[in-house]
Amino acid sequence: MNVASVTGVTPVHDRLARFDRFGAAEGVSSLGGRTFLAGALAACAMVGGGRDGLAFGQSNAAPTAAESNLPTVSFAIPAGPLDQALKGYEAATGLKVKTGISGDKLAGFTTAGLTGTYPEAEGLRVLLVGTGLQYRLDGKTMVVGMQAREDVTVQADATMPLGQFTEALKDTPQSVTVVPQFIMKEQAITTLRDSLRNVPGISLAAGEAGAQGDNLTIRGFTARNDIFLDGIRDFGSYYRDSFNYEQVEVLEGPAGIEFGRGSTGGVINQESKRPLDHKLVSGAVQLGTNLTRRVTVDVNQPVGEIGGGGAAFRMNIMGDEANVAGRDVVENRRFGVAPSLSFGMGTKSRATLSYVHQGENDIPDYGIPWLLDGPSPAKRSAYYGFRHGNFINTHDDILTLRLDHDVNEHASFRSITRFANYPRNAQITEPQVCSNGAISPTTGLLLAPTNVLNSAQLCPYNNGAPSDPSTILVNRNQITVASVENDLWQQDEALLHFRFLNIAQAVVVGVEGGREMSNPTRFTFTGVPTATLLNPNEDLPFAGTKTLSTRTHLAADSAGLFFVDTVHLGRYIDLTGGIRYDYFYTQQRQYTASTQLNTFLYRIDKKPSYRAAFVVKPTASGSVYFDYGTSFNPSAEALSLSVSTTVLPPEENETYELGSKWGFLHDRLSLAAAIFQTTKNNAKETSPANSTITVLAGNQRVRGGQVSVTGRLANQFDFIAGYAYLNSEVIASQFYPNAIGAPLANVPKQTFNVWLNRALGLRFTGGLGGNYVASRSASSTIPYVATAWTGTTPANAVVTATRLKQVPGYWAFNGVVQRPITERISLQANINNILNRSFIDEPHPSHLVPGEGRNALFGLNYKF
């Protein structure tokens, strides 16, 4: 199966353990949906059993002395449901079998049966083969539970891993999708971007001038600043590797209460690996046809008891080099190390100190240029930069201390302190065929585009029809920045469970704050040689005169206080209400070289956010919910201010969502669906006639729905699928009236993902999946470009035809085949973009990044 998805049938902390296809337990921490790989329901033991759920740290391969003294018994237990088989085992042996698994969850397990004469302990072991469960002998009782091996995390309470959430996922009124670690391994995913292809409603975007890192939209609105690491904003502009992920969580819909500024369409949280209470060594080696060379190592070592509790050390290491199939010159080189140390494990007071370093040294890719309303006829492989002149260097360091204390079953506290430092140095070539030319503020349409090499003349087209493409020149715009961002942050939360007037309450009270800083120095270049559209020379020596543009120092001081209360009105109804108050003070000093002026700007925003929701639970297997929430986007959200934005109050957003989550066939089939509307009531717009004028005059809206389904059927047939429909539009605009009714930037009307997994025989397993992304437009303010005109210069040009500036939709298919060699070593082969489709993966208003061509990865996975 692909991803523990959905708008949430499964409780978020149902830690799903599976017995993998070569006999070793492998698991996943899952926020949403059922991950129904072979034996995935093993972890559901924790749902119905409350705190009776059991976990085992040792395999039962070698019987204990007590087990060896048990008598030999003749068994005749047929294949079928495990609950019936365990009753047969009790009748045959006289032993009692105890599980922490509720009856409806236990019904999801099956066994191959047991026939023949076995010692009683060995008989139970054989009966449990393939279920992911283990046993231990307690007097005359066989206690059945889960084996705690690699990647298996067991938590008795089915709650969100994020402290801001108190309820099981099926009772949480929000769409949630989770990509667990084992899915990333199965799909050979190495980056955050690729993991998000498993989430409906998300579309990827190309990097921007001020942010050369992960960029995307959630439900139609940019989420570049809504990426979190273990619940704290991960602001750095870098391309995130997945080597230290336990899982990736996407919360779509209102999230302003829990996460503060931004979060218009939702947020993304990266959940880090943490030390475990058992020894572990695992990793992988991968080689690819795109010259991938990747090694990962994951080592966990308990170090005994310190201060009355268990302690453990974990280290994750990654090295990665790869080209991009179908693209010339581009190279990605990353190194990462992530040590962590935990104390007090198994006690009421716990502490974890963790550090993550990721370094990157890439030859970056800003793809190919636009031509009129679509991608230029350039070859997919064409590289318009300079092999020896373009680079991205990042060296990110994140140090985190987390403290947890459980007072009793009614109260617990969490405190997180983080310091993060994100240095980066980049010089990137952005290919441009014609600028966006003169714009008429009265029509909001582009006039005939002008040649960036000679602004007095039109581009070399014949009334919109491209002339001989071999004669078209491409401007190599240099985007150059050297910057350091850093963050010092403190977050404290209290989780309270109590009864007031005999009504059960679950309350979260939190306070957080700190300082974020950004210090970019930007340069401009003149005299950079051009390229031809059809035959760019990437080996041409870089030439150009570098000039300082701006030097900026910005500091933002933030503080947020929030309160969320969930009231349980009996068995069937939950009511949730919350409020948050944010203080955001930004000050910026900037030196502009062209004017030799120093400017000082500042802005203070004080803004509340609200949330209200109710959940109706007609049965234990399903829920229906309604959710309302607000959020805001301050002018300095991205740690940048200008003279025009410093006087603007925040943009304001509100979201309505109606959804339902259900489990069928004893939760072997899960379905979730939601419809929603998000409105940005006062979007920022920059005047086309004067770029120094920005106003809050635009309104934008996205209406849509999404559905997710996961299932585990007969013959180890597991599947997951997700579909999202997004109807986005500009509903009001001061400067661009002709844009009203046009779709928002980088918002496909439809997205779809599917992944199927099945045993193939001879110990092989195989998976096949695909993604569909519909067409997307480049801009929400000026979505239309001139495609025909009369005249020879911008002054006398008259536009006679326009079209929407957009990229076409695409399908891409991927597959995997796996086979164990030994109990601890397996081989894996992945093929990505099986049909070698050529498509635009990441659009930007000024450039387009093609998707990677067909490539194969061959890996060896190991664990000890």
Coordinates of N, CA and C in Angstrom, one line a residue, residues 67-75 89 92-93 116-123:
E67 N 8.8 -22.1 28.6 CA 8.1 -22.6 27.4 C 8.5 -24.0 27.0
S68 N 9.8 -24.3 27.2 CA 10.3 -25.6 26.9 C 9.7 -26.7 27.7
N69 N 9.2 -26.3 28.9 CA 8.6 -27.3 29.8 C 7.1 -27.6 29.4
L70 N 6.6 -26.8 28.5 CA 5.2 -27.1 28.1 C 5.1 -28.4 27.3
P71 N 4.0 -29.1 27.5 CA 3.8 -30.4 26.8 C 3.6 -30.2 25.3
T72 N 3.7 -31.4 24.6 CA 3.5 -31.4 23.2 C 2.0 -31.8 22.9
V73 N 1.4 -31.2 22.0 CA -0.1 -31.3 21.7 C -0.3 -31.5 20.2
S74 N -1.3 -32.3 19.9 CA -1.7 -32.5 18.5 C -2.8 -31.5 18.2
F75 N -2.5 -30.7 17.1 CA -3.4 -29.6 16.7 C -4.1 -30.0 15.4
Y89 N -7.0 -23.1 19.8 CA -5.7 -23.3 20.5 C -6.0 -23.5 22.0
A92 N -7.4 -26.9 22.7 CA -6.5 -28.0 22.5 C -5.4 -28.0 23.6
T93 N -5.1 -26.9 24.2 CA -4.0 -26.9 25.2 C -4.4 -26.7 26.6
G116 N -0.9 -30.8 13.1 CA 0.3 -31.6 13.4 C 0.5 -31.5 14.9
T117 N 1.6 -32.2 15.3 CA 2.0 -32.2 16.7 C 3.2 -31.3 17.0
Y118 N 2.9 -30.4 17.9 CA 3.9 -29.3 18.3 C 4.0 -29.1 19.8
P119 N 5.1 -28.7 20.3 CA 5.1 -28.2 21.7 C 4.1 -27.0 21.7
E120 N 3.5 -26.8 22.9 CA 2.4 -25.8 23.0 C 2.9 -24.4 22.5
A121 N 4.1 -24.0 23.0 CA 4.7 -22.7 22.6 C 4.9 -22.6 21.1
E122 N 5.5 -23.7 20.6 CA 5.9 -23.7 19.1 C 4.6 -23.6 18.3
G123 N 3.5 -24.3 18.8 CA 2.3 -24.3 18.1 C 1.7 -22.9 17.9

